[in-house]
CSV table of C-alpha atoms in Angstrom, one decimal:
chain,number,residue,atom,x,y,z
A,1,MET,CA,46.1,18.9,-15.7
A,2,ALA,CA,42.5,18.9,-17.0
A,3,ASP,CA,40.6,22.1,-17.1
A,4,TRP,CA,37.5,21.3,-15.0
A,5,SER,CA,35.6,24.3,-16.4
A,6,THR,CA,35.5,22.7,-19.8
A,7,LEU,CA,33.7,19.5,-18.8
A,8,PRO,CA,30.7,18.8,-21.0
A,9,GLU,CA,27.4,20.2,-19.7
A,10,GLU,CA,25.7,16.8,-20.0
A,11,LEU,CA,28.3,15.3,-17.7
A,12,LEU,CA,28.0,18.2,-15.2
A,13,PHE,CA,24.2,17.7,-15.1
A,14,LEU,CA,24.6,14.0,-14.4
A,15,ILE,CA,26.9,14.8,-11.5
A,16,ALA,CA,24.6,17.5,-10.1
A,17,ILE,CA,21.4,15.3,-10.0
A,18,ARG,CA,23.3,12.8,-7.8
A,19,LEU,CA,24.0,15.3,-5.1
A,20,PHE,CA,22.2,14.6,-1.8
A,21,SER,CA,21.4,18.1,-0.5
A,22,VAL,CA,20.9,21.7,-1.4
A,23,VAL,CA,24.1,22.6,0.4
A,24,GLU,CA,26.1,20.3,-1.9
A,25,LEU,CA,24.3,21.7,-4.9
A,26,LYS,CA,25.2,25.3,-3.9
A,27,ARG,CA,28.8,24.2,-3.5
A,28,PHE,CA,28.8,22.6,-6.9
A,29,ARG,CA,27.4,25.8,-8.6
A,30,SER,CA,30.1,27.9,-6.8
A,31,ILE,CA,33.0,26.2,-8.6
A,32,CYS,CA,33.0,28.3,-11.8
A,33,THR,CA,30.7,29.9,-14.3
A,34,SER,CA,30.2,26.8,-16.5
A,35,TRP,CA,29.4,24.6,-13.5
A,36,ARG,CA,26.8,27.2,-12.3
A,37,SER,CA,25.1,27.5,-15.7
A,38,SER,CA,24.9,23.7,-16.1
A,39,VAL,CA,22.2,23.3,-13.4
A,40,LEU,CA,19.5,25.5,-12.0
A,41,GLY,CA,20.0,26.8,-8.5
A,42,ASN,CA,16.4,26.2,-7.2
A,43,ASN,CA,15.5,24.5,-4.0
A,44,ASP,CA,13.9,21.5,-5.8
A,45,LEU,CA,15.8,18.9,-3.9
A,46,PHE,CA,13.8,15.9,-5.1
A,47,PRO,CA,14.7,15.0,-8.7
A,48,ASN,CA,12.0,15.6,-11.3
A,49,ARG,CA,10.6,12.3,-12.6
A,50,PRO,CA,9.4,12.8,-16.2
A,51,LEU,CA,6.8,10.4,-17.4
A,52,ILE,CA,7.8,7.5,-19.7
A,53,PHE,CA,5.4,7.0,-22.6
A,54,LEU,CA,5.4,3.4,-23.6
A,55,ASN,CA,5.3,4.0,-27.4
A,56,GLN,CA,8.6,5.9,-27.2
A,57,LEU,CA,10.7,4.5,-24.4
A,58,ARG,CA,13.8,6.2,-25.8
A,59,GLY,CA,12.2,9.6,-25.6
A,60,ILE,CA,11.3,11.0,-22.2
A,61,PHE,CA,8.8,13.9,-22.0
A,62,PRO,CA,8.3,16.4,-19.2
A,63,THR,CA,5.5,15.8,-16.9
A,64,GLN,CA,3.6,18.9,-17.9
A,65,TRP,CA,3.8,18.1,-21.7
A,66,CYS,CA,1.7,15.8,-23.9
A,67,PRO,CA,1.0,16.5,-27.5
A,68,VAL,CA,-2.6,17.1,-28.7
A,69,ASN,CA,-4.3,13.9,-29.8
A,70,SER,CA,-1.2,12.1,-28.6
A,71,PRO,CA,-0.9,8.4,-29.4
A,72,PHE,CA,1.1,7.9,-26.3
A,73,ASN,CA,-1.9,7.2,-24.1
A,74,ALA,CA,-0.2,4.5,-21.9
A,75,PHE,CA,2.7,5.8,-19.8
A,76,LEU,CA,4.7,4.9,-16.7
A,77,SER,CA,4.3,7.1,-13.7
A,78,ARG,CA,7.3,6.9,-11.4
A,79,ALA,CA,7.5,7.2,-7.7
A,80,ALA,CA,10.5,7.1,-5.4
A,81,PHE,CA,11.3,6.3,-1.8
A,82,PHE,CA,13.7,8.7,0.0
A,83,CYS,CA,15.7,8.7,3.3
A,84,VAL,CA,15.4,12.2,4.7
A,85,THR,CA,17.8,13.3,7.5
A,86,LEU,CA,18.5,16.6,9.2
A,87,SER,CA,21.8,18.0,7.8
A,88,SER,CA,22.9,18.9,11.3
A,89,SER,CA,22.3,15.3,12.5
A,90,SER,CA,22.3,12.6,9.9
A,91,SER,CA,22.5,9.6,12.1
A,92,GLN,CA,18.8,8.8,11.7
A,93,GLY,CA,16.0,9.9,9.4
A,94,TRP,CA,12.5,9.3,8.0
A,95,LEU,CA,11.2,7.2,5.1
A,96,ILE,CA,9.1,9.2,2.6
A,97,LYS,CA,7.7,8.6,-0.8
A,98,SER,CA,7.0,11.0,-3.6
A,99,ASP,CA,5.6,11.2,-7.1
A,100,VAL,CA,4.4,13.9,-9.5
A,101,ASP,CA,0.7,14.9,-9.6
A,102,ILE,CA,-0.4,14.1,-13.1
A,103,ASN,CA,-2.8,17.0,-13.4
A,104,SER,CA,-0.7,19.8,-11.9
A,105,GLY,CA,2.8,18.5,-12.6
A,106,LYS,CA,3.8,19.3,-9.0
A,107,PHE,CA,5.8,17.2,-6.6
A,108,ARG,CA,3.7,15.6,-3.9
A,109,LEU,CA,4.1,13.3,-0.9
A,110,ILE,CA,2.3,9.9,-0.9
A,111,ASP,CA,1.8,7.2,1.6
A,112,PRO,CA,4.9,4.9,1.5
A,113,LEU,CA,2.8,1.7,1.7
A,114,SER,CA,-0.5,2.4,0.0
A,115,GLY,CA,0.6,5.1,-2.5
A,116,LEU,CA,-2.3,7.4,-1.6
A,117,ALA,CA,-1.7,11.2,-1.5
A,118,MET,CA,-0.8,12.5,1.9
A,119,ARG,CA,-2.0,15.7,3.6
A,120,HIS,CA,0.5,17.7,5.5
A,121,LEU,CA,0.4,21.0,7.4
A,122,CYS,CA,3.7,22.5,6.4
A,123,GLU,CA,3.5,24.5,3.1
A,124,ARG,CA,7.2,25.5,2.9
A,125,LEU,CA,10.4,23.8,3.9
A,126,ASP,CA,13.9,25.2,4.1
A,127,LEU,CA,15.6,22.4,2.2
A,128,LEU,CA,19.0,23.6,3.4
A,129,GLU,CA,18.2,21.8,6.6
A,130,PHE,CA,17.9,18.3,5.1
A,131,THR,CA,19.9,15.7,3.3
A,132,ILE,CA,17.9,13.4,1.1
A,133,SER,CA,19.0,10.2,-0.7
A,134,GLU,CA,16.9,8.0,-3.0
A,135,ILE,CA,16.7,4.4,-2.0
A,136,ARG,CA,14.1,2.9,-4.3
A,137,GLU,CA,12.0,3.6,-7.4
A,138,ALA,CA,8.6,2.1,-8.4
A,139,TYR,CA,6.3,2.3,-11.4
A,140,GLN,CA,2.7,2.0,-12.3
A,141,VAL,CA,1.0,2.0,-15.7
A,142,LEU,CA,-1.6,4.9,-16.2
A,143,ASP,CA,-3.8,6.1,-19.0
A,144,TRP,CA,-3.1,9.7,-20.1
A,145,ASP,CA,-6.7,10.5,-20.8
A,146,THR,CA,-8.2,9.3,-17.5
A,147,ARG,CA,-5.1,9.8,-15.3
A,148,ARG,CA,-6.0,6.4,-13.8
A,149,LYS,CA,-4.7,2.9,-14.0
A,150,THR,CA,-5.3,1.2,-17.3
A,151,SER,CA,-7.8,-1.6,-17.9
A,152,ASP,CA,-4.7,-3.9,-17.7
A,153,ARG,CA,-4.2,-3.9,-14.0
A,154,PHE,CA,-0.7,-4.7,-12.8
A,155,LYS,CA,0.5,-6.0,-9.5
A,156,ARG,CA,4.1,-5.1,-10.4
A,157,VAL,CA,5.8,-3.2,-13.2
A,158,ILE,CA,9.6,-3.1,-14.0
A,159,LEU,CA,11.9,-2.0,-16.8
A,160,VAL,CA,14.1,-4.7,-18.3
A,161,LYS,CA,16.6,-4.9,-21.2
A,162,ASP,CA,15.5,-6.9,-24.3
A,163,LYS,CA,17.8,-8.9,-26.5
A,164,ARG,CA,18.9,-5.7,-28.4
A,165,GLY,CA,19.7,-3.9,-25.1
A,166,ASP,CA,16.6,-1.6,-25.4
A,167,GLN,CA,14.4,-0.9,-22.4
A,168,ARG,CA,11.2,-3.0,-22.2
A,169,VAL,CA,8.2,-2.7,-19.8
A,170,LEU,CA,7.3,-5.9,-18.1
A,171,GLY,CA,4.4,-6.3,-15.8
A,172,ILE,CA,2.6,-8.9,-13.7
A,173,CYS,CA,-1.2,-8.7,-14.2
A,174,SER,CA,-3.7,-9.2,-11.4
A,175,ASN,CA,-4.6,-12.6,-12.9
A,176,GLY,CA,-0.9,-13.7,-12.7
A,177,ASN,CA,0.0,-13.4,-16.4
A,178,ILE,CA,3.1,-11.7,-17.7
A,179,LYS,CA,2.5,-8.9,-20.2
A,180,TYR,CA,5.0,-6.7,-22.1
A,181,TRP,CA,4.6,-3.6,-24.2
A,182,LYS,CA,5.4,-4.0,-27.9
A,183,ARG,CA,4.3,-2.0,-31.0
A,184,SER,CA,1.6,0.1,-29.3
A,185,GLN,CA,-0.1,-2.7,-27.4
A,186,TRP,CA,0.3,-5.1,-24.5
A,187,LYS,CA,1.4,-8.6,-25.4
A,188,VAL,CA,0.6,-11.6,-23.2
A,189,LYS,CA,3.4,-14.2,-22.7
A,190,GLN,CA,1.7,-17.6,-22.4
A,191,PHE,CA,3.2,-19.7,-19.6
A,192,ALA,CA,1.9,-22.5,-17.5
A,193,TYR,CA,2.8,-20.4,-14.4
A,194,ARG,CA,0.7,-17.8,-12.5
A,195,PHE,CA,3.2,-15.2,-11.3
A,196,SER,CA,3.1,-13.1,-8.2
A,197,ASP,CA,6.2,-10.9,-8.5
A,198,VAL,CA,9.1,-10.0,-10.8
A,199,ILE,CA,12.4,-8.3,-10.1
A,200,VAL,CA,15.7,-7.4,-11.6
A,201,HIS,CA,18.5,-8.7,-9.3
A,202,LYS,CA,22.2,-8.4,-10.2
A,203,GLY,CA,21.3,-7.6,-13.8
A,204,LEU,CA,19.1,-10.7,-14.2
A,205,THR,CA,15.3,-10.8,-14.3
A,206,TYR,CA,13.6,-13.2,-11.9
A,207,ALA,CA,9.9,-14.1,-11.7
A,208,LEU,CA,8.1,-15.7,-8.7
A,209,ASP,CA,5.1,-17.9,-9.3
A,210,SER,CA,2.2,-18.4,-7.0
A,211,THR,CA,3.7,-21.5,-5.4
A,212,GLY,CA,7.0,-19.7,-4.6
A,213,THR,CA,9.0,-21.2,-7.4
A,214,VAL,CA,11.8,-18.9,-8.7
A,215,LEU,CA,12.2,-18.6,-12.4
A,216,TRP,CA,14.8,-16.8,-14.6
A,217,VAL,CA,13.4,-14.7,-17.4
A,218,SER,CA,15.7,-14.3,-20.4
A,219,SER,CA,16.0,-11.2,-22.6
A,220,LYS,CA,13.9,-13.1,-25.1
A,221,LEU,CA,11.2,-13.7,-22.5
A,222,LYS,CA,11.9,-17.3,-22.1
A,223,ILE,CA,11.3,-18.9,-18.7
A,224,TYR,CA,13.8,-21.2,-17.0
A,225,ARG,CA,13.0,-22.8,-13.7
A,226,TYR,CA,15.6,-21.9,-11.0
A,227,GLY,CA,14.4,-23.0,-7.6
A,228,PRO,CA,11.9,-25.4,-6.0
A,229,PRO,CA,8.5,-24.3,-4.8
A,230,LEU,CA,8.1,-23.2,-1.2
A,231,GLY,CA,5.2,-25.5,-0.7
A,232,ASP,CA,1.6,-24.7,0.2
A,233,ASN,CA,1.7,-22.6,3.4
A,234,ILE,CA,-2.0,-22.3,4.2
A,235,THR,CA,-3.5,-20.7,7.2
A,236,ASN,CA,-7.2,-21.4,8.0
A,237,GLY,CA,-7.8,-22.4,4.4
A,238,CYS,CA,-6.4,-19.2,2.8
A,239,SER,CA,-3.1,-19.3,0.9
A,240,GLY,CA,-0.4,-16.7,1.1
A,241,GLU,CA,0.9,-13.9,-1.2
A,242,ARG,CA,4.5,-14.0,-2.2
A,243,SER,CA,7.0,-11.2,-3.0
A,244,PHE,CA,10.7,-10.7,-3.7
A,245,VAL,CA,12.8,-8.5,-1.5
A,246,GLU,CA,16.5,-7.6,-2.0
A,247,CYS,CA,18.6,-7.3,1.2
A,248,GLY,CA,22.3,-7.1,1.6
A,249,GLY,CA,22.8,-8.2,-2.1
A,250,GLU,CA,20.8,-11.3,-1.5
A,251,LEU,CA,17.4,-12.3,-2.8
A,252,TYR,CA,14.6,-13.2,-0.4
A,253,ILE,CA,11.0,-14.4,-0.8
A,254,VAL,CA,8.4,-13.1,1.6
A,255,ASP,CA,5.4,-15.4,2.1
A,256,ARG,CA,2.5,-13.3,3.5
A,257,LEU,CA,0.0,-15.5,5.3
A,258,PHE,CA,-3.7,-14.6,5.5
A,259,GLY,CA,-6.3,-15.6,8.1
A,260,GLU,CA,-10.0,-16.3,7.5
A,261,ILE,CA,-11.8,-14.7,4.6
A,262,PHE,CA,-14.5,-12.4,5.8
A,263,ARG,CA,-17.0,-10.0,4.1
A,264,LYS,CA,-17.2,-6.3,4.6
A,265,ARG,CA,-19.7,-3.7,3.4
A,266,LYS,CA,-18.6,-0.6,1.7
A,267,GLY,CA,-21.3,1.8,0.6
A,268,ASN,CA,-23.9,-0.3,-1.2
A,269,ALA,CA,-21.5,-3.1,-2.1
A,270,ASN,CA,-20.1,-6.1,-0.2
A,271,PHE,CA,-16.5,-7.2,-0.7
A,272,VAL,CA,-14.3,-10.0,0.5
A,273,SER,CA,-11.4,-9.1,2.7
A,274,VAL,CA,-8.5,-11.0,4.3
A,275,GLU,CA,-6.3,-10.1,7.2
A,276,THR,CA,-2.6,-10.8,7.4
A,277,VAL,CA,-1.7,-13.1,10.3
A,278,GLY,CA,2.0,-13.6,9.7
A,279,PHE,CA,4.9,-13.9,7.4
A,280,LYS,CA,7.5,-16.5,6.5
A,281,ILE,CA,10.8,-15.5,4.9
A,282,TYR,CA,13.1,-17.6,2.7
A,283,LYS,CA,16.5,-16.8,1.3
A,284,PHE,CA,17.1,-17.9,-2.3
A,285,GLU,CA,20.4,-19.7,-2.7
A,286,GLU,CA,21.1,-19.0,-6.3
A,287,GLU,CA,24.0,-21.5,-6.7
A,288,LEU,CA,22.2,-24.3,-5.1
A,289,GLY,CA,18.7,-23.4,-6.4
A,290,LYS,CA,17.3,-23.9,-2.9
A,291,MET,CA,15.1,-22.0,-0.5
A,292,ILE,CA,16.2,-21.7,3.1
A,293,GLU,CA,13.8,-20.4,5.7
A,294,VAL,CA,15.1,-17.4,7.6
A,295,GLU,CA,14.4,-17.0,11.3
A,296,SER,CA,15.9,-13.5,11.6
A,297,LEU,CA,16.6,-10.5,9.5
A,298,GLY,CA,19.3,-9.2,11.9
A,299,GLU,CA,19.5,-5.4,11.9
A,300,ASN,CA,17.2,-5.1,8.8
A,301,ALA,CA,13.5,-4.4,8.3
A,302,PHE,CA,11.4,-5.2,5.2
A,303,VAL,CA,8.9,-2.7,3.8
A,304,ILE,CA,6.0,-4.2,1.8
A,305,ALA,CA,4.4,-1.5,-0.4
A,306,THR,CA,1.7,-2.0,-3.0
A,307,ASP,CA,4.1,-1.3,-5.9
A,308,THR,CA,7.4,-2.7,-4.6
A,309,CYS,CA,9.1,-4.3,-1.7
A,310,PHE,CA,12.6,-3.5,-0.2
A,311,SER,CA,14.7,-3.6,2.9
A,312,VAL,CA,16.2,-0.9,5.1
A,313,LEU,CA,18.8,-0.9,7.9
A,314,ALA,CA,16.7,-0.2,11.0
A,315,CYS,CA,19.3,1.9,12.8
A,316,GLU,CA,19.1,4.5,10.1
A,317,TYR,CA,15.4,5.4,10.7
A,318,TYR,CA,13.6,6.8,13.7
A,319,GLY,CA,11.8,4.1,15.6
A,320,CYS,CA,12.3,1.4,13.0
A,321,LEU,CA,12.3,-2.1,14.5
A,322,GLN,CA,15.0,-4.4,13.3
A,323,ASN,CA,14.0,-8.0,12.4
A,324,SER,CA,10.5,-6.8,11.4
A,325,ILE,CA,8.2,-6.3,8.4
A,326,TYR,CA,6.1,-3.1,7.8
A,327,PHE,CA,2.9,-3.5,5.8
A,328,LYS,CA,-0.8,-2.6,5.3
A,329,ASP,CA,-3.7,-4.9,4.6
A,330,ALA,CA,-5.8,-4.3,1.5
A,331,GLU,CA,-8.8,-2.0,2.0
A,332,GLU,CA,-7.3,-0.8,5.3
A,333,ASP,CA,-5.5,2.4,6.2
A,334,GLN,CA,-3.8,1.1,9.3
A,335,MET,CA,-0.1,0.6,9.1
A,336,LYS,CA,1.2,-2.5,10.9
A,337,VAL,CA,4.5,-4.1,11.9
A,338,PHE,CA,5.2,-7.8,12.2
A,339,LYS,CA,8.0,-8.9,14.6
A,340,LEU,CA,9.8,-12.0,13.5
A,341,GLU,CA,11.2,-12.7,17.0
A,342,ASN,CA,7.8,-13.5,18.5
A,343,GLY,CA,5.3,-13.5,15.5
A,344,SER,CA,3.3,-10.5,17.0
A,345,ILE,CA,1.6,-7.8,14.9
A,346,THR,CA,1.3,-4.2,16.2
A,347,THR,CA,-1.2,-1.8,14.6
A,348,MET,CA,-0.5,1.9,14.4
A,349,SER,CA,-3.1,3.6,16.6
A,350,GLN,CA,-1.4,6.9,17.1
A,351,PRO,CA,1.2,8.6,14.8
A,352,SER,CA,3.4,9.2,17.8
A,353,GLN,CA,4.0,5.4,18.4
A,354,SER,CA,7.7,5.0,18.4
A,355,CYS,CA,7.9,2.0,16.1
A,356,PHE,CA,6.1,4.0,13.3
A,357,GLN,CA,8.1,7.2,13.7
A,358,MET,CA,10.0,6.5,10.5
A,359,PHE,CA,6.9,7.2,8.5
A,360,VAL,CA,5.9,10.4,10.3
A,361,PRO,CA,8.4,13.2,9.6
A,362,SER,CA,8.4,15.8,12.3
A,363,PHE,CA,8.9,18.6,9.8
A,364,LEU,CA,5.5,17.9,8.2
């Protein structure tokens, strides 16, 4: 039989970071001396997410480190969504999002939908009480000097494999262009399309243009049309915003419909704002290359965040409504939920509202 104590330390580390609770980590470290020394026994249950500097994707540097006069000014900041449950009762849990504060290098909680830092009253947690599992990861491009978003603003950023199998950063700009990082600068890929989203699904990269057409993006960044457009869904003269969502191994397109455009005043400036009035959902039939409108999500709910979109099984989260979409409107802090069964929208007025409990952990 194999001697488990002689397993490579690198392998033991890869096993340890996939454990879901501090209890499992302590059990792991109690096996033998080599297992205990392979991973620290601290209570940092959330995995550390080092920054990825674009000029050196193969090298990953700790969050607290950056060389003086570094050429690696552009980097990817990573955030993750977690399902948090009580170890004593893991039937339901909460949805939280975390990233690393760029200035302090410390873990922090952020709003799951807007990405803004959250304030919480609890300073210390006994992590032995919780089981935490990661369900989604998201990226944004920042500048090391300013700690802010770069001048190239991106609606969506993903990591893909190029033709040599290396990782490549691919982003959808605010103007709808596709950009990719190559040789210390962003390159624009010229297409006739204006893109609204991009996703890696079953190992393939798909892009979604502003009309709802699904396109396949090859490793050489060539575009092949896959599905027909959804058509112009227009409400009160304002077109929608379209996004990809994976659910149950299938690919869906969410068409977000806006109402009238109206102007708001913020400080000394006026800005244009739109309000979401509804959603339409389509399932992408890959083999047929067709879009089929979906009337129900069954037991699932969709979460529409600023940097990614994904699905959850409603029964696994406190108060989560099945057959619904959770979202926020731009420039607004109010969380909302759209119910597909009747087309109604409920706005969060109090944190105690049952349908929003999944976003308000009781331990904070």
